[in-house]
Amino acid sequence: ADGIGGRPFRLEAIGELERWQQRFPHLFVVARRATQEQGRAGPDAFRRSSAEWAHEMRRAVFCPVLPGDNTFRMRLFHAVLAGCVPVVILFPGGSWYRNHGPSVERSLPFTVRHHGRQFVNWRGLAVELPHYPEEESFGAWAKRLVPSLLQLEASELQERQRRLAEAAAVL
């Protein structure tokens, strides 16, 4: 299964990110849905205004953009506009959305240059962390997410941030 339906990987990844966030609070931003998770985390855990959420995204270095519903692109665009490096699952077949799903180039806008207009190098601005469902559980993928981000070279991160600024101008 690719995890779409019940989105088991979202819960595993968010749980892992929340554990790391205790240690690195400004490294990335983590969000749970109030409608599904509020009972587990307490009544005040999800009361963030839009301004607070935007501030958290702007201060974070990485914004995990996990698939699972129709807001995938919206989360991706918000991360780019906030200058927060998107972190995505690279599924077999080249999709960020699901196992053997549509490629990034076929599913996102502004992927090619038309008549001199700019384009967005989506793969060049996001961090793609491959997941091969037949070889590893999603829990194992989630456990290597933050350690993989911590191993990125500063120069690579700066280049991704430069590409984010270029993409934000196009969006």
PDB file of N, CA and C in Angstrom, residues 4 7 9-10 33 57 63-80 86-91 94-98 102-105 107-109 122 126-128:
ATOM      1  N   ILE A   4      -1.910   6.123   1.107  1.00  0.00           N
ATOM      2  CA  ILE A   4      -2.869   7.202   0.904  1.00  0.00           C
ATOM      3  C   ILE A   4      -4.096   6.920   1.761  1.00  0.00           C
ATOM      4  N   ARG A   7      -3.654   7.072   5.505  1.00  0.00           N
ATOM      5  CA  ARG A   7      -2.470   7.887   5.753  1.00  0.00           C
ATOM      6  C   ARG A   7      -1.664   7.425   6.963  1.00  0.00           C
ATOM      7  N   PHE A   9       1.373   6.656   7.156  1.00  0.00           N
ATOM      8  CA  PHE A   9       2.705   7.252   7.181  1.00  0.00           C
ATOM      9  C   PHE A   9       2.687   8.671   7.710  1.00  0.00           C
ATOM     10  N   ARG A  10       1.611   9.404   7.547  1.00  0.00           N
ATOM     11  CA  ARG A  10       1.548  10.776   8.073  1.00  0.00           C
ATOM     12  C   ARG A  10       1.701  10.752   9.591  1.00  0.00           C
ATOM     13  N   ARG A  33      -3.566  17.887  12.457  1.00  0.00           N
ATOM     14  CA  ARG A  33      -4.899  18.406  12.192  1.00  0.00           C
ATOM     15  C   ARG A  33      -5.713  18.433  13.467  1.00  0.00           C
ATOM     16  N   MET A  57       6.443  28.834   9.879  1.00  0.00           N
ATOM     17  CA  MET A  57       6.985  28.354   8.605  1.00  0.00           C
ATOM     18  C   MET A  57       8.171  29.212   8.165  1.00  0.00           C
ATOM     19  N   CYS A  63      10.347  22.301   5.832  1.00  0.00           N
ATOM     20  CA  CYS A  63       8.907  22.080   5.969  1.00  0.00           C
ATOM     21  C   CYS A  63       8.566  20.731   5.346  1.00  0.00           C
ATOM     22  N   PRO A  64       8.370  19.700   6.163  1.00  0.00           N
ATOM     23  CA  PRO A  64       7.943  18.421   5.594  1.00  0.00           C
ATOM     24  C   PRO A  64       6.597  18.587   4.892  1.00  0.00           C
ATOM     25  N   VAL A  65       6.519  18.094   3.671  1.00  0.00           N
ATOM     26  CA  VAL A  65       5.300  18.172   2.872  1.00  0.00           C
ATOM     27  C   VAL A  65       4.913  16.726   2.567  1.00  0.00           C
ATOM     28  N   LEU A  66       4.066  16.180   3.409  1.00  0.00           N
ATOM     29  CA  LEU A  66       3.684  14.777   3.275  1.00  0.00           C
ATOM     30  C   LEU A  66       2.399  14.653   2.479  1.00  0.00           C
ATOM     31  N   PRO A  67       2.305  13.649   1.621  1.00  0.00           N
ATOM     32  CA  PRO A  67       1.091  13.462   0.829  1.00  0.00           C
ATOM     33  C   PRO A  67      -0.036  12.899   1.678  1.00  0.00           C
ATOM     34  N   GLY A  68      -1.185  12.812   1.053  1.00  0.00           N
ATOM     35  CA  GLY A  68      -2.281  12.153   1.736  1.00  0.00           C
ATOM     36  C   GLY A  68      -3.634  12.766   1.503  1.00  0.00           C
ATOM     37  N   ASP A  69      -3.692  13.957   0.971  1.00  0.00           N
ATOM     38  CA  ASP A  69      -4.987  14.550   0.678  1.00  0.00           C
ATOM     39  C   ASP A  69      -4.809  15.624  -0.383  1.00  0.00           C
ATOM     40  N   ASN A  70      -5.862  16.331  -0.672  1.00  0.00           N
ATOM     41  CA  ASN A  70      -5.819  17.320  -1.753  1.00  0.00           C
ATOM     42  C   ASN A  70      -5.041  18.575  -1.416  1.00  0.00           C
ATOM     43  N   THR A  71      -4.616  18.756  -0.188  1.00  0.00           N
ATOM     44  CA  THR A  71      -3.884  19.969   0.147  1.00  0.00           C
ATOM     45  C   THR A  71      -2.379  19.797  -0.020  1.00  0.00           C
ATOM     46  N   PHE A  72      -1.936  18.696  -0.598  1.00  0.00           N
ATOM     47  CA  PHE A  72      -0.505  18.467  -0.792  1.00  0.00           C
ATOM     48  C   PHE A  72       0.148  19.642  -1.509  1.00  0.00           C
ATOM     49  N   ARG A  73      -0.414  20.056  -2.633  1.00  0.00           N
ATOM     50  CA  ARG A  73       0.171  21.166  -3.384  1.00  0.00           C
ATOM     51  C   ARG A  73       0.113  22.461  -2.586  1.00  0.00           C
ATOM     52  N   MET A  74      -0.972  22.678  -1.873  1.00  0.00           N
ATOM     53  CA  MET A  74      -1.086  23.903  -1.088  1.00  0.00           C
ATOM     54  C   MET A  74       0.012  23.946  -0.023  1.00  0.00           C
ATOM     55  N   ARG A  75       0.265  22.834   0.658  1.00  0.00           N
ATOM     56  CA  ARG A  75       1.342  22.793   1.657  1.00  0.00           C
ATOM     57  C   ARG A  75       2.691  23.056   0.992  1.00  0.00           C
ATOM     58  N   LEU A  76       2.882  22.499  -0.190  1.00  0.00           N
ATOM     59  CA  LEU A  76       4.123  22.714  -0.924  1.00  0.00           C
ATOM     60  C   LEU A  76       4.285  24.191  -1.290  1.00  0.00           C
ATOM     61  N   PHE A  77       3.245  24.801  -1.837  1.00  0.00           N
ATOM     62  CA  PHE A  77       3.318  26.210  -2.224  1.00  0.00           C
ATOM     63  C   PHE A  77       3.540  27.103  -1.010  1.00  0.00           C
ATOM     64  N   HIS A  78       2.861  26.812   0.103  1.00  0.00           N
ATOM     65  CA  HIS A  78       3.066  27.601   1.319  1.00  0.00           C
ATOM     66  C   HIS A  78       4.513  27.527   1.786  1.00  0.00           C
ATOM     67  N   ALA A  79       5.102  26.340   1.741  1.00  0.00           N
ATOM     68  CA  ALA A  79       6.500  26.182   2.144  1.00  0.00           C
ATOM     69  C   ALA A  79       7.406  27.029   1.258  1.00  0.00           C
ATOM     70  N   VAL A  80       7.198  26.967  -0.049  1.00  0.00           N
ATOM     71  CA  VAL A  80       8.029  27.727  -0.976  1.00  0.00           C
ATOM     72  C   VAL A  80       7.882  29.218  -0.709  1.00  0.00           C
ATOM     73  N   PRO A  86      11.089  22.576   1.258  1.00  0.00           N
ATOM     74  CA  PRO A  86      10.163  21.447   1.340  1.00  0.00           C
ATOM     75  C   PRO A  86      10.929  20.121   1.423  1.00  0.00           C
ATOM     76  N   VAL A  87      10.449  19.233   2.260  1.00  0.00           N
ATOM     77  CA  VAL A  87      11.008  17.887   2.374  1.00  0.00           C
ATOM     78  C   VAL A  87       9.898  16.932   1.955  1.00  0.00           C
ATOM     79  N   VAL A  88      10.174  16.143   0.926  1.00  0.00           N
ATOM     80  CA  VAL A  88       9.145  15.291   0.345  1.00  0.00           C
ATOM     81  C   VAL A  88       9.608  13.839   0.295  1.00  0.00           C
ATOM     82  N   ILE A  89       8.637  12.949   0.205  1.00  0.00           N
ATOM     83  CA  ILE A  89       8.908  11.529  -0.002  1.00  0.00           C
ATOM     84  C   ILE A  89       9.069  11.328  -1.502  1.00  0.00           C
ATOM     85  N   LEU A  90      10.159  10.705  -1.903  1.00  0.00           N
ATOM     86  CA  LEU A  90      10.331  10.341  -3.306  1.00  0.00           C
ATOM     87  C   LEU A  90       9.929   8.875  -3.435  1.00  0.00           C
ATOM     88  N   PHE A  91       8.752   8.653  -4.009  1.00  0.00           N
ATOM     89  CA  PHE A  91       8.241   7.299  -4.186  1.00  0.00           C
ATOM     90  C   PHE A  91       8.803   6.676  -5.464  1.00  0.00           C
ATOM     91  N   GLY A  94       9.083   8.208  -9.270  1.00  0.00           N
ATOM     92  CA  GLY A  94       9.371   9.637  -9.316  1.00  0.00           C
ATOM     93  C   GLY A  94       8.297  10.553  -8.770  1.00  0.00           C
ATOM     94  N   SER A  95       7.291  10.000  -8.133  1.00  0.00           N
ATOM     95  CA  SER A  95       6.210  10.819  -7.595  1.00  0.00           C
ATOM     96  C   SER A  95       6.505  11.276  -6.173  1.00  0.00           C
ATOM     97  N   TRP A  96       5.996  12.442  -5.817  1.00  0.00           N
ATOM     98  CA  TRP A  96       6.050  12.907  -4.428  1.00  0.00           C
ATOM     99  C   TRP A  96       4.736  12.615  -3.721  1.00  0.00           C
ATOM    100  N   TYR A  97       3.761  12.136  -4.469  1.00  0.00           N
ATOM    101  CA  TYR A  97       2.420  11.971  -3.912  1.00  0.00           C
ATOM    102  C   TYR A  97       2.087  10.528  -3.531  1.00  0.00           C
ATOM    103  N   ARG A  98       2.510   9.575  -4.343  1.00  0.00           N
ATOM    104  CA  ARG A  98       2.208   8.177  -4.028  1.00  0.00           C
ATOM    105  C   ARG A  98       3.092   7.249  -4.840  1.00  0.00           C
ATOM    106  N   PRO A 102       1.920  10.159 -10.312  1.00  0.00           N
ATOM    107  CA  PRO A 102       2.391  11.084 -11.347  1.00  0.00           C
ATOM    108  C   PRO A 102       3.728  11.716 -10.966  1.00  0.00           C
ATOM    109  N   SER A 103       4.575  11.907 -11.946  1.00  0.00           N
ATOM    110  CA  SER A 103       5.885  12.508 -11.681  1.00  0.00           C
ATOM    111  C   SER A 103       5.706  13.964 -11.275  1.00  0.00           C
ATOM    112  N   VAL A 104       6.719  14.495 -10.650  1.00  0.00           N
ATOM    113  CA  VAL A 104       6.705  15.898 -10.243  1.00  0.00           C
ATOM    114  C   VAL A 104       6.486  16.784 -11.462  1.00  0.00           C
ATOM    115  N   GLU A 105       7.187  16.471 -12.532  1.00  0.00           N
ATOM    116  CA  GLU A 105       7.107  17.282 -13.739  1.00  0.00           C
ATOM    117  C   GLU A 105       5.718  17.274 -14.370  1.00  0.00           C
ATOM    118  N   SER A 107       2.861  16.765 -12.489  1.00  0.00           N
ATOM    119  CA  SER A 107       1.813  17.100 -11.522  1.00  0.00           C
ATOM    120  C   SER A 107       1.914  18.498 -10.929  1.00  0.00           C
ATOM    121  N   LEU A 108       3.024  19.200 -11.176  1.00  0.00           N
ATOM    122  CA  LEU A 108       3.180  20.545 -10.615  1.00  0.00           C
ATOM    123  C   LEU A 108       3.323  21.570 -11.735  1.00  0.00           C
ATOM    124  N   PRO A 109       2.899  22.804 -11.478  1.00  0.00           N
ATOM    125  CA  PRO A 109       2.958  23.835 -12.525  1.00  0.00           C
ATOM    126  C   PRO A 109       4.357  24.418 -12.698  1.00  0.00           C
ATOM    127  N   TRP A 122      11.480  22.246  -9.297  1.00  0.00           N
ATOM    128  CA  TRP A 122      10.942  21.659  -8.070  1.00  0.00           C
ATOM    129  C   TRP A 122      11.928  20.702  -7.410  1.00  0.00           C
ATOM    130  N   ALA A 126      13.539  21.259  -3.421  1.00  0.00           N
ATOM    131  CA  ALA A 126      13.067  20.376  -2.346  1.00  0.00           C
ATOM    132  C   ALA A 126      14.129  19.336  -1.986  1.00  0.00           C
ATOM    133  N   VAL A 127      14.026  18.822  -0.779  1.00  0.00           N
ATOM    134  CA  VAL A 127      14.838  17.676  -0.373  1.00  0.00           C
ATOM    135  C   VAL A 127      13.961  16.445  -0.588  1.00  0.00           C
ATOM    136  N   GLU A 128      14.412  15.546  -1.445  1.00  0.00           N
ATOM    137  CA  GLU A 128      13.686  14.314  -1.735  1.00  0.00           C
ATOM    138  C   GLU A 128      14.321  13.183  -0.937  1.00  0.00           C
TER     139      GLU A 128
END
